Amino acid sequence: MPSLRAESIKRVVVRGTNWVGDSLMTVPALRALRRVLPDAHITLVTRPGTEGIFSETEFIDDLLIYDRKGAFSVVRQIREWKQRKFDLALLFQNAFEAALIPFLSGVPIRLGYANEARQTLLTHPLPMPDWRSSRHEVFYYLFLITALEQLLYESSSICEQEPDASIEVSEPRRTDAIELLRAHGIAEDESVVAICPGSINSRAKRWPAEAYAGLADRLIDSRQRVLLIGSQDETDVSNEVVNRMRNRPTVLTGKTNLDQITAVLATADLIVTNDTGPAHIGAALGRPTIVIFGPTNPLTTRPFSPTAEILRHPPDCAPCMLRDCPIDHRCMTAISVEEVFERSHALLKRASFARTVRSVCDSVA
């Protein structure tokens, strides 16, 4: 097992997670890594589409996009890692292949969890924590950095600090988002509610389309501008919501990349979403966010932010973690349009008051 000395670690590669929500749950760990190795060059390996989350963060030096299309994608990654001569590989991703690439690339120090039969590929394998199912995923990733700090300095202060899962959007990106909304007929001074009715990796996580349609109609009736957002793969569910509505929302589903929608969410007054990527983005941006939970477990995967509120009425079968409900989807149908609208209305009143205060302060200044 190679000895670890902070001064000898100049180039660090972090194998990031695959999904948007998971990627945002690694932010506190990445921030902690920067504190542990302040002078190292840190490269984050991430999948196409998720780079918009990290493009302006202060704790990452550069991004390496790993597009897994084609039979030779792993070979291309190995070649790229060899050329970059990394000293340390940290693996947030749990797959066997995530450990195989740094092993074959000759990265001398390889730290990650010893699952998926990959223990022999790691120089510093860590046992899976027995508390994983009872604590937030943020701490699962932070534990890797805690272990690294202990190996380097024989002590760790990471657990003494409150995890920071926030991200920011620069003023130029905000301006671009405002221009994008203006191109769709939404003025900068209008109140905007972004709704994400889809979920790529689980149909069971979706609040019914007719419920979202009812909510969107009530919001528009109360003089809110409603955006429907999501990826290209969620176009069908957004179309279903539109077809069930009396009013016409602004549909951005499938028309923006992650970088753009992150900036749009930074300008929104409220976000209403299932347990999916935009829930974590909105919360990380500090925007008021309502997350409708059903089959998943908010204890471990809720957005890690005080601005996110969870709506949930779990039956005995929840959390089942299934991608499709085999019975009647009772965990989601138990949540009424009225309940979501009332919480939305309360948060929007708070946002309106905050906007008024900012306007007064700006005029005085």
mmCIF file of C-alpha atoms in Angstrom:
data_model
loop_
_atom_site.group_PDB
_atom_site.id
_atom_site.type_symbol
_atom_site.label_atom_id
_atom_site.label_comp_id
_atom_site.label_asym_id
_atom_site.label_seq_id
_atom_site.Cartn_x
_atom_site.Cartn_y
_atom_site.Cartn_z
ATOM 1 C CA MET A 1 0.000 0.000 0.000
ATOM 2 C CA PRO A 2 1.605 3.327 -1.076
ATOM 3 C CA SER A 3 2.200 5.831 1.726
ATOM 4 C CA LEU A 4 0.338 9.120 1.425
ATOM 5 C CA ARG A 5 2.016 12.512 1.701
ATOM 6 C CA ALA A 6 0.039 15.608 0.814
ATOM 7 C CA GLU A 7 3.016 17.371 -0.758
ATOM 8 C CA SER A 8 3.497 14.550 -3.261
ATOM 9 C CA ILE A 9 -0.108 14.668 -4.512
ATOM 10 C CA LYS A 10 -0.120 17.225 -7.310
ATOM 11 C CA ARG A 11 -2.818 15.893 -9.642
ATOM 12 C CA VAL A 12 -6.094 14.391 -8.398
ATOM 13 C CA VAL A 13 -8.810 12.752 -10.470
ATOM 14 C CA VAL A 14 -12.295 12.235 -9.056
ATOM 15 C CA ARG A 15 -14.602 9.782 -10.781
ATOM 16 C CA GLY A 16 -17.976 11.462 -10.382
ATOM 17 C CA THR A 17 -21.426 9.929 -10.222
ATOM 18 C CA ASN A 18 -23.786 9.446 -13.158
ATOM 19 C CA TRP A 19 -27.077 11.157 -12.285
ATOM 20 C CA VAL A 20 -27.624 14.882 -11.783
ATOM 21 C CA GLY A 21 -29.025 14.514 -8.265
ATOM 22 C CA ASP A 22 -26.191 12.228 -7.212
ATOM 23 C CA SER A 23 -23.662 14.653 -8.677
ATOM 24 C CA LEU A 24 -25.021 17.474 -6.548
ATOM 25 C CA MET A 25 -24.842 15.272 -3.456
ATOM 26 C CA THR A 26 -21.076 15.014 -4.021
ATOM 27 C CA VAL A 27 -20.601 18.806 -3.829
ATOM 28 C CA PRO A 28 -19.827 18.891 -0.061
ATOM 29 C CA ALA A 29 -17.226 16.149 -0.551
ATOM 30 C CA LEU A 30 -15.599 17.978 -3.468
ATOM 31 C CA ARG A 31 -15.506 21.158 -1.405
ATOM 32 C CA ALA A 32 -13.904 19.236 1.469
ATOM 33 C CA LEU A 33 -11.358 17.707 -0.924
ATOM 34 C CA ARG A 34 -10.250 21.201 -1.949
ATOM 35 C CA ARG A 35 -9.677 22.050 1.727
ATOM 36 C CA VAL A 36 -7.714 18.835 2.296
ATOM 37 C CA LEU A 37 -5.521 19.335 -0.801
ATOM 38 C CA PRO A 38 -5.608 23.105 -1.444
ATOM 39 C CA ASP A 39 -2.657 23.125 -3.859
ATOM 40 C CA ALA A 40 -3.535 20.066 -5.949
ATOM 41 C CA HIS A 41 -4.979 20.220 -9.439
ATOM 42 C CA ILE A 42 -8.401 18.522 -9.223
ATOM 43 C CA THR A 43 -10.042 16.993 -12.294
ATOM 44 C CA LEU A 44 -13.619 15.768 -12.100
ATOM 45 C CA VAL A 45 -14.638 12.997 -14.502
ATOM 46 C CA THR A 46 -18.319 13.380 -15.320
ATOM 47 C CA ARG A 47 -20.769 12.224 -17.947
ATOM 48 C CA PRO A 48 -21.964 14.420 -20.846
ATOM 49 C CA GLY A 49 -24.692 16.816 -19.781
ATOM 50 C CA THR A 50 -23.741 17.160 -16.124
ATOM 51 C CA GLU A 51 -20.849 19.545 -16.719
ATOM 52 C CA GLY A 52 -23.255 22.499 -16.400
ATOM 53 C CA ILE A 53 -23.423 21.886 -12.659
ATOM 54 C CA PHE A 54 -19.677 22.234 -12.131
ATOM 55 C CA SER A 55 -18.653 24.685 -14.851
ATOM 56 C CA GLU A 56 -18.234 27.623 -12.439
ATOM 57 C CA THR A 57 -17.374 25.944 -9.152
ATOM 58 C CA GLU A 58 -14.321 27.080 -7.217
ATOM 59 C CA PHE A 59 -13.357 23.622 -5.971
ATOM 60 C CA ILE A 60 -12.763 21.969 -9.382
ATOM 61 C CA ASP A 61 -9.914 22.932 -11.714
ATOM 62 C CA ASP A 62 -11.150 21.167 -14.832
ATOM 63 C CA LEU A 63 -13.651 18.635 -16.127
ATOM 64 C CA LEU A 64 -13.002 15.465 -18.110
ATOM 65 C CA ILE A 65 -16.121 14.318 -19.955
ATOM 66 C CA TYR A 66 -16.558 10.561 -20.112
ATOM 67 C CA ASP A 67 -18.917 9.617 -22.939
ATOM 68 C CA ARG A 68 -19.498 5.886 -22.621
ATOM 69 C CA LYS A 69 -20.724 5.472 -26.185
ATOM 70 C CA GLY A 70 -18.888 2.884 -28.225
ATOM 71 C CA ALA A 71 -16.864 -0.189 -27.415
ATOM 72 C CA PHE A 72 -13.603 1.727 -27.047
ATOM 73 C CA SER A 73 -14.776 4.407 -24.604
ATOM 74 C CA VAL A 74 -12.977 2.733 -21.696
ATOM 75 C CA VAL A 75 -9.780 2.471 -23.750
ATOM 76 C CA ARG A 76 -9.981 6.169 -24.601
ATOM 77 C CA GLN A 77 -10.402 7.033 -20.927
ATOM 78 C CA ILE A 78 -7.410 4.897 -19.927
ATOM 79 C CA ARG A 79 -5.284 6.616 -22.554
ATOM 80 C CA GLU A 80 -6.422 10.065 -21.362
ATOM 81 C CA TRP A 81 -5.762 9.246 -17.694
ATOM 82 C CA LYS A 82 -2.272 7.966 -18.531
ATOM 83 C CA GLN A 83 -1.443 11.177 -20.377
ATOM 84 C CA ARG A 84 -2.549 13.304 -17.431
ATOM 85 C CA LYS A 85 -0.330 11.411 -14.937
ATOM 86 C CA PHE A 86 -2.675 11.581 -11.974
ATOM 87 C CA ASP A 87 -1.214 10.919 -8.516
ATOM 88 C CA LEU A 88 -4.492 10.078 -6.761
ATOM 89 C CA ALA A 89 -7.839 8.707 -7.911
ATOM 90 C CA LEU A 90 -10.918 9.136 -5.715
ATOM 91 C CA LEU A 91 -13.904 7.065 -6.748
ATOM 92 C CA PHE A 92 -17.388 8.347 -5.953
ATOM 93 C CA GLN A 93 -18.747 6.016 -8.618
ATOM 94 C CA ASN A 94 -19.244 2.482 -7.322
ATOM 95 C CA ALA A 95 -19.035 0.396 -10.504
ATOM 96 C CA PHE A 96 -16.271 -2.121 -11.161
ATOM 97 C CA GLU A 97 -15.275 -0.220 -14.287
ATOM 98 C CA ALA A 98 -14.749 2.957 -12.231
ATOM 99 C CA ALA A 99 -11.910 1.179 -10.382
ATOM 100 C CA LEU A 100 -10.606 -0.626 -13.461
ATOM 101 C CA ILE A 101 -9.765 2.578 -15.359
ATOM 102 C CA PRO A 102 -7.391 4.078 -12.738
ATOM 103 C CA PHE A 103 -5.875 0.629 -12.149
ATOM 104 C CA LEU A 104 -5.028 0.152 -15.829
ATOM 105 C CA SER A 105 -3.997 3.807 -16.116
ATOM 106 C CA GLY A 106 -1.340 3.300 -13.472
ATOM 107 C CA VAL A 107 -2.649 5.885 -11.006
ATOM 108 C CA PRO A 108 -0.479 5.066 -7.959
ATOM 109 C CA ILE A 109 -3.052 5.878 -5.238
ATOM 110 C CA ARG A 110 -6.618 4.642 -5.718
ATOM 111 C CA LEU A 111 -9.177 5.190 -2.955
ATOM 112 C CA GLY A 112 -12.793 4.047 -3.027
ATOM 113 C CA TYR A 113 -15.349 1.692 -1.567
ATOM 114 C CA ALA A 114 -14.577 -2.023 -1.787
ATOM 115 C CA ASN A 115 -17.787 -3.111 -3.481
ATOM 116 C CA GLU A 116 -18.506 -4.721 -6.858
ATOM 117 C CA ALA A 117 -15.573 -7.152 -6.358
ATOM 118 C CA ARG A 118 -13.079 -4.349 -6.984
ATOM 119 C CA GLN A 119 -11.046 -4.464 -3.770
ATOM 120 C CA THR A 120 -7.914 -5.747 -5.527
ATOM 121 C CA LEU A 121 -8.036 -2.783 -7.925
ATOM 122 C CA LEU A 122 -7.791 -0.246 -5.099
ATOM 123 C CA THR A 123 -4.701 0.644 -3.091
ATOM 124 C CA HIS A 124 -6.877 1.968 -0.269
ATOM 125 C CA PRO A 125 -10.204 0.100 -0.267
ATOM 126 C CA LEU A 126 -12.780 1.221 2.276
ATOM 127 C CA PRO A 127 -15.542 -1.008 3.635
ATOM 128 C CA MET A 128 -19.081 0.059 2.824
ATOM 129 C CA PRO A 129 -20.383 1.992 5.857
ATOM 130 C CA ASP A 130 -23.088 0.118 7.734
ATOM 131 C CA TRP A 131 -24.951 3.401 8.281
ATOM 132 C CA ARG A 132 -25.487 4.138 4.577
ATOM 133 C CA SER A 133 -29.212 3.320 4.568
ATOM 134 C CA SER A 134 -29.865 5.539 7.599
ATOM 135 C CA ARG A 135 -27.930 8.714 6.729
ATOM 136 C CA HIS A 136 -27.985 11.142 3.851
ATOM 137 C CA GLU A 137 -25.919 10.225 0.784
ATOM 138 C CA VAL A 138 -23.921 13.426 1.264
ATOM 139 C CA PHE A 139 -22.140 11.712 4.161
ATOM 140 C CA TYR A 140 -21.420 8.615 2.063
ATOM 141 C CA TYR A 141 -19.235 10.724 -0.231
ATOM 142 C CA LEU A 142 -17.838 12.867 2.578
ATOM 143 C CA PHE A 143 -16.644 9.715 4.348
ATOM 144 C CA LEU A 144 -14.195 9.088 1.476
ATOM 145 C CA ILE A 145 -12.650 12.519 1.985
ATOM 146 C CA THR A 146 -12.571 11.995 5.745
ATOM 147 C CA ALA A 147 -10.659 8.759 5.184
ATOM 148 C CA LEU A 148 -8.226 10.541 2.852
ATOM 149 C CA GLU A 149 -7.602 13.314 5.369
ATOM 150 C CA GLN A 150 -6.928 10.755 8.101
ATOM 151 C CA LEU A 151 -4.471 8.921 5.861
ATOM 152 C CA LEU A 152 -2.647 12.163 5.080
ATOM 153 C CA TYR A 153 -2.663 13.876 8.457
ATOM 154 C CA GLU A 154 -3.711 11.139 10.944
ATOM 155 C CA SER A 155 -6.756 13.199 11.919
ATOM 156 C CA SER A 156 -9.784 14.779 10.284
ATOM 157 C CA SER A 157 -11.878 17.885 10.959
ATOM 158 C CA ILE A 158 -14.366 17.362 8.122
ATOM 159 C CA CYS A 159 -17.084 15.996 10.399
ATOM 160 C CA GLU A 160 -16.855 19.121 12.553
ATOM 161 C CA GLN A 161 -18.101 21.342 9.726
ATOM 162 C CA GLU A 162 -21.587 21.668 8.286
ATOM 163 C CA PRO A 163 -21.627 20.202 4.748
ATOM 164 C CA ASP A 164 -22.030 22.887 2.087
ATOM 165 C CA ALA A 165 -24.004 21.628 -0.923
ATOM 166 C CA SER A 166 -24.582 25.008 -2.533
ATOM 167 C CA ILE A 167 -23.681 26.062 -6.047
ATOM 168 C CA GLU A 168 -23.853 29.465 -7.724
ATOM 169 C CA VAL A 169 -24.644 30.849 -11.149
ATOM 170 C CA SER A 170 -22.635 33.793 -12.494
ATOM 171 C CA GLU A 171 -24.259 37.059 -13.519
ATOM 172 C CA PRO A 172 -23.579 36.481 -17.245
ATOM 173 C CA ARG A 173 -25.405 33.126 -17.057
ATOM 174 C CA ARG A 174 -28.286 34.725 -15.161
ATOM 175 C CA THR A 175 -28.518 37.385 -17.844
ATOM 176 C CA ASP A 176 -28.630 34.702 -20.525
ATOM 177 C CA ALA A 177 -31.419 32.942 -18.604
ATOM 178 C CA ILE A 178 -33.419 36.148 -18.334
ATOM 179 C CA GLU A 179 -33.003 36.658 -22.089
ATOM 180 C CA LEU A 180 -34.128 33.079 -22.727
ATOM 181 C CA LEU A 181 -37.277 33.650 -20.690
ATOM 182 C CA ARG A 182 -37.874 36.980 -22.401
ATOM 183 C CA ALA A 183 -37.703 35.206 -25.761
ATOM 184 C CA HIS A 184 -40.593 33.059 -24.488
ATOM 185 C CA GLY A 185 -42.630 36.095 -23.470
ATOM 186 C CA ILE A 186 -41.729 36.191 -19.760
ATOM 187 C CA ALA A 187 -40.619 39.552 -18.359
ATOM 188 C CA GLU A 188 -37.939 39.832 -15.698
ATOM 189 C CA ASP A 189 -40.345 41.226 -13.094
ATOM 190 C CA GLU A 190 -42.880 38.404 -13.452
ATOM 191 C CA SER A 191 -43.170 35.653 -10.851
ATOM 192 C CA VAL A 192 -42.001 32.328 -12.308
ATOM 193 C CA VAL A 193 -42.743 28.793 -11.114
ATOM 194 C CA ALA A 194 -40.714 26.001 -12.722
ATOM 195 C CA ILE A 195 -42.380 22.580 -12.735
ATOM 196 C CA CYS A 196 -40.602 19.313 -13.558
ATOM 197 C CA PRO A 197 -43.284 16.614 -13.990
ATOM 198 C CA GLY A 198 -40.936 13.897 -15.244
ATOM 199 C CA SER A 199 -38.245 11.578 -13.953
ATOM 200 C CA ILE A 200 -35.861 9.778 -16.275
ATOM 201 C CA ASN A 201 -34.944 6.742 -14.220
ATOM 202 C CA SER A 202 -38.266 5.949 -12.516
ATOM 203 C CA ARG A 203 -41.908 6.298 -13.556
ATOM 204 C CA ALA A 204 -42.945 5.527 -9.973
ATOM 205 C CA LYS A 205 -41.364 8.813 -8.820
ATOM 206 C CA ARG A 206 -43.772 10.856 -10.955
ATOM 207 C CA TRP A 207 -46.714 12.658 -9.376
ATOM 208 C CA PRO A 208 -49.603 12.079 -11.839
ATOM 209 C CA ALA A 209 -49.700 14.284 -14.938
ATOM 210 C CA GLU A 210 -53.304 15.277 -14.230
ATOM 211 C CA ALA A 211 -52.215 16.504 -10.789
ATOM 212 C CA TYR A 212 -49.443 18.631 -12.269
ATOM 213 C CA ALA A 213 -51.926 19.975 -14.815
ATOM 214 C CA GLY A 214 -54.317 20.976 -12.044
ATOM 215 C CA LEU A 215 -51.524 22.626 -10.081
ATOM 216 C CA ALA A 216 -50.213 24.515 -13.109
ATOM 217 C CA ASP A 217 -53.710 25.799 -13.946
ATOM 218 C CA ARG A 218 -54.232 27.070 -10.412
ATOM 219 C CA LEU A 219 -50.842 28.780 -10.418
ATOM 220 C CA ILE A 220 -51.551 30.486 -13.741
ATOM 221 C CA ASP A 221 -55.008 31.504 -12.478
ATOM 222 C CA SER A 222 -53.201 33.161 -9.533
ATOM 223 C CA ARG A 223 -51.051 35.187 -11.988
ATOM 224 C CA GLN A 224 -47.889 33.088 -11.938
ATOM 225 C CA ARG A 225 -45.901 32.279 -15.048
ATOM 226 C CA VAL A 226 -45.419 28.507 -15.230
ATOM 227 C CA LEU A 227 -42.481 26.792 -16.929
ATOM 228 C CA LEU A 228 -42.460 23.078 -17.699
ATOM 229 C CA ILE A 229 -38.893 21.810 -17.654
ATOM 230 C CA GLY A 230 -37.097 18.533 -18.216
ATOM 231 C CA SER A 231 -34.892 16.628 -20.616
ATOM 232 C CA GLN A 232 -35.687 15.399 -24.107
ATOM 233 C CA ASP A 233 -36.625 12.026 -22.607
ATOM 234 C CA GLU A 234 -39.338 13.716 -20.527
ATOM 235 C CA THR A 235 -41.112 15.412 -23.437
ATOM 236 C CA ASP A 236 -43.994 12.952 -23.436
ATOM 237 C CA VAL A 237 -44.946 13.587 -19.813
ATOM 238 C CA SER A 238 -44.733 17.373 -20.282
ATOM 239 C CA ASN A 239 -46.971 17.093 -23.343
ATOM 240 C CA GLU A 240 -49.449 15.068 -21.303
ATOM 241 C CA VAL A 241 -49.550 17.805 -18.671
ATOM 242 C CA VAL A 242 -50.123 20.464 -21.339
ATOM 243 C CA ASN A 243 -52.919 18.452 -22.952
ATOM 244 C CA ARG A 244 -54.736 18.210 -19.604
ATOM 245 C CA MET A 245 -54.516 21.949 -18.838
ATOM 246 C CA ARG A 246 -56.982 24.782 -19.448
ATOM 247 C CA ASN A 247 -54.199 27.376 -19.614
ATOM 248 C CA ARG A 248 -50.997 27.443 -21.658
ATOM 249 C CA PRO A 249 -47.703 27.158 -19.784
ATOM 250 C CA THR A 250 -44.272 27.894 -21.234
ATOM 251 C CA VAL A 251 -42.719 24.580 -22.259
ATOM 252 C CA LEU A 252 -38.922 24.331 -22.070
ATOM 253 C CA THR A 253 -38.825 20.535 -21.780
ATOM 254 C CA GLY A 254 -36.247 19.157 -24.193
ATOM 255 C CA LYS A 255 -35.305 22.662 -25.378
ATOM 256 C CA THR A 256 -32.486 23.468 -22.956
ATOM 257 C CA ASN A 257 -29.271 21.842 -21.821
ATOM 258 C CA LEU A 258 -28.376 21.414 -18.153
ATOM 259 C CA ASP A 259 -26.236 24.534 -18.123
ATOM 260 C CA GLN A 260 -29.172 26.630 -19.362
ATOM 261 C CA ILE A 261 -31.806 25.110 -17.103
ATOM 262 C CA THR A 262 -29.549 25.543 -14.066
ATOM 263 C CA ALA A 263 -29.343 29.263 -14.843
ATOM 264 C CA VAL A 264 -33.110 29.445 -15.418
ATOM 265 C CA LEU A 265 -33.774 27.795 -12.057
ATOM 266 C CA ALA A 266 -31.497 30.351 -10.397
ATOM 267 C CA THR A 267 -34.004 33.026 -11.470
ATOM 268 C CA ALA A 268 -37.193 31.120 -10.546
ATOM 269 C CA ASP A 269 -39.372 32.139 -7.607
ATOM 270 C CA LEU A 270 -40.387 28.532 -6.926
ATOM 271 C CA ILE A 271 -39.593 25.041 -8.192
ATOM 272 C CA VAL A 272 -42.059 22.158 -7.904
ATOM 273 C CA THR A 273 -40.692 18.784 -8.879
ATOM 274 C CA ASN A 274 -40.536 15.080 -8.307
ATOM 275 C CA ASP A 275 -37.487 13.501 -6.664
ATOM 276 C CA THR A 276 -35.228 14.146 -9.643
ATOM 277 C CA GLY A 277 -32.332 16.326 -10.820
ATOM 278 C CA PRO A 278 -34.016 19.772 -10.804
ATOM 279 C CA ALA A 279 -35.008 19.232 -7.154
ATOM 280 C CA HIS A 280 -31.333 19.086 -6.209
ATOM 281 C CA ILE A 281 -30.344 21.900 -8.575
ATOM 282 C CA GLY A 282 -32.976 24.298 -7.256
ATOM 283 C CA ALA A 283 -32.141 23.527 -3.646
ATOM 284 C CA ALA A 284 -28.387 23.875 -4.253
ATOM 285 C CA LEU A 285 -29.061 27.286 -5.771
ATOM 286 C CA GLY A 286 -30.955 28.291 -2.631
ATOM 287 C CA ARG A 287 -34.284 28.612 -4.448
ATOM 288 C CA PRO A 288 -37.572 27.664 -2.722
ATOM 289 C CA THR A 289 -38.195 24.093 -3.844
ATOM 290 C CA ILE A 290 -41.082 21.695 -3.225
ATOM 291 C CA VAL A 291 -40.169 18.052 -3.773
ATOM 292 C CA ILE A 292 -42.928 15.462 -4.068
ATOM 293 C CA PHE A 293 -41.668 12.157 -2.681
ATOM 294 C CA GLY A 294 -43.237 8.737 -3.144
ATOM 295 C CA PRO A 295 -41.263 5.502 -3.588
ATOM 296 C CA THR A 296 -37.853 6.894 -2.606
ATOM 297 C CA ASN A 297 -36.402 7.672 0.805
ATOM 298 C CA PRO A 298 -36.019 11.367 1.712
ATOM 299 C CA LEU A 299 -33.835 10.429 4.677
ATOM 300 C CA THR A 300 -31.019 9.493 2.283
ATOM 301 C CA THR A 301 -31.742 11.343 -0.974
ATOM 302 C CA ARG A 302 -33.685 14.534 -0.240
ATOM 303 C CA PRO A 303 -32.122 17.772 -1.522
ATOM 304 C CA PHE A 304 -29.546 18.799 1.067
ATOM 305 C CA SER A 305 -30.722 22.353 1.638
ATOM 306 C CA PRO A 306 -32.991 24.253 4.056
ATOM 307 C CA THR A 307 -34.803 25.820 1.090
ATOM 308 C CA ALA A 308 -36.207 22.449 -0.016
ATOM 309 C CA GLU A 309 -39.515 21.216 1.405
ATOM 310 C CA ILE A 310 -40.652 17.606 1.165
ATOM 311 C CA LEU A 311 -44.279 16.632 0.565
ATOM 312 C CA ARG A 312 -44.892 12.989 1.339
ATOM 313 C CA HIS A 313 -47.697 10.715 2.597
ATOM 314 C CA PRO A 314 -45.983 7.320 2.757
ATOM 315 C CA PRO A 315 -48.131 4.180 2.818
ATOM 316 C CA ASP A 316 -46.879 0.980 4.441
ATOM 317 C CA CYS A 317 -45.109 -0.047 1.230
ATOM 318 C CA ALA A 318 -42.937 3.088 1.039
ATOM 319 C CA PRO A 319 -40.102 3.529 0.427
ATOM 320 C CA CYS A 320 -40.129 0.628 -2.032
ATOM 321 C CA MET A 321 -37.468 2.086 -4.398
ATOM 322 C CA LEU A 322 -39.239 0.464 -7.372
ATOM 323 C CA ARG A 323 -39.138 2.079 -10.803
ATOM 324 C CA ASP A 324 -42.718 1.082 -11.583
ATOM 325 C CA CYS A 325 -45.510 0.719 -9.048
ATOM 326 C CA PRO A 326 -47.010 -2.791 -9.157
ATOM 327 C CA ILE A 327 -50.244 -1.694 -7.468
ATOM 328 C CA ASP A 328 -52.100 1.665 -7.422
ATOM 329 C CA HIS A 329 -49.353 4.303 -6.930
ATOM 330 C CA ARG A 330 -50.903 5.279 -3.603
ATOM 331 C CA CYS A 331 -47.778 7.039 -2.339
ATOM 332 C CA MET A 332 -48.237 9.688 -5.034
ATOM 333 C CA THR A 333 -52.007 9.847 -5.455
ATOM 334 C CA ALA A 334 -52.349 10.537 -1.712
ATOM 335 C CA ILE A 335 -50.787 13.970 -2.313
ATOM 336 C CA SER A 336 -53.509 16.380 -3.444
ATOM 337 C CA VAL A 337 -53.325 19.318 -5.819
ATOM 338 C CA GLU A 338 -54.784 21.485 -3.056
ATOM 339 C CA GLU A 339 -51.955 20.616 -0.658
ATOM 340 C CA VAL A 340 -49.218 21.361 -3.176
ATOM 341 C CA PHE A 341 -50.914 24.583 -4.261
ATOM 342 C CA GLU A 342 -51.276 25.826 -0.673
ATOM 343 C CA ARG A 343 -47.573 25.229 0.027
ATOM 344 C CA SER A 344 -46.666 26.836 -3.293
ATOM 345 C CA HIS A 345 -48.829 29.858 -2.497
ATOM 346 C CA ALA A 346 -47.183 30.280 0.914
ATOM 347 C CA LEU A 347 -43.658 30.097 -0.505
ATOM 348 C CA LEU A 348 -44.521 32.484 -3.333
ATOM 349 C CA LYS A 349 -45.857 35.047 -0.858
ATOM 350 C CA ARG A 350 -42.562 34.801 0.999
ATOM 351 C CA ALA A 351 -40.620 35.190 -2.262
ATOM 352 C CA SER A 352 -42.729 38.206 -3.244
ATOM 353 C CA PHE A 353 -42.018 39.877 0.091
ATOM 354 C CA ALA A 354 -38.279 39.214 -0.294
ATOM 355 C CA ARG A 355 -38.342 40.661 -3.812
ATOM 356 C CA THR A 356 -40.091 43.810 -2.530
ATOM 357 C CA VAL A 357 -37.515 44.247 0.230
ATOM 358 C CA ARG A 358 -34.667 43.890 -2.297
ATOM 359 C CA SER A 359 -36.297 46.444 -4.574
ATOM 360 C CA VAL A 360 -36.642 48.958 -1.747
ATOM 361 C CA CYS A 361 -33.052 48.413 -0.640
ATOM 362 C CA ASP A 362 -31.804 48.850 -4.219
ATOM 363 C CA SER A 363 -33.723 52.106 -4.604
ATOM 364 C CA VAL A 364 -32.328 53.474 -1.341
ATOM 365 C CA ALA A 365 -28.784 52.480 -2.305
#
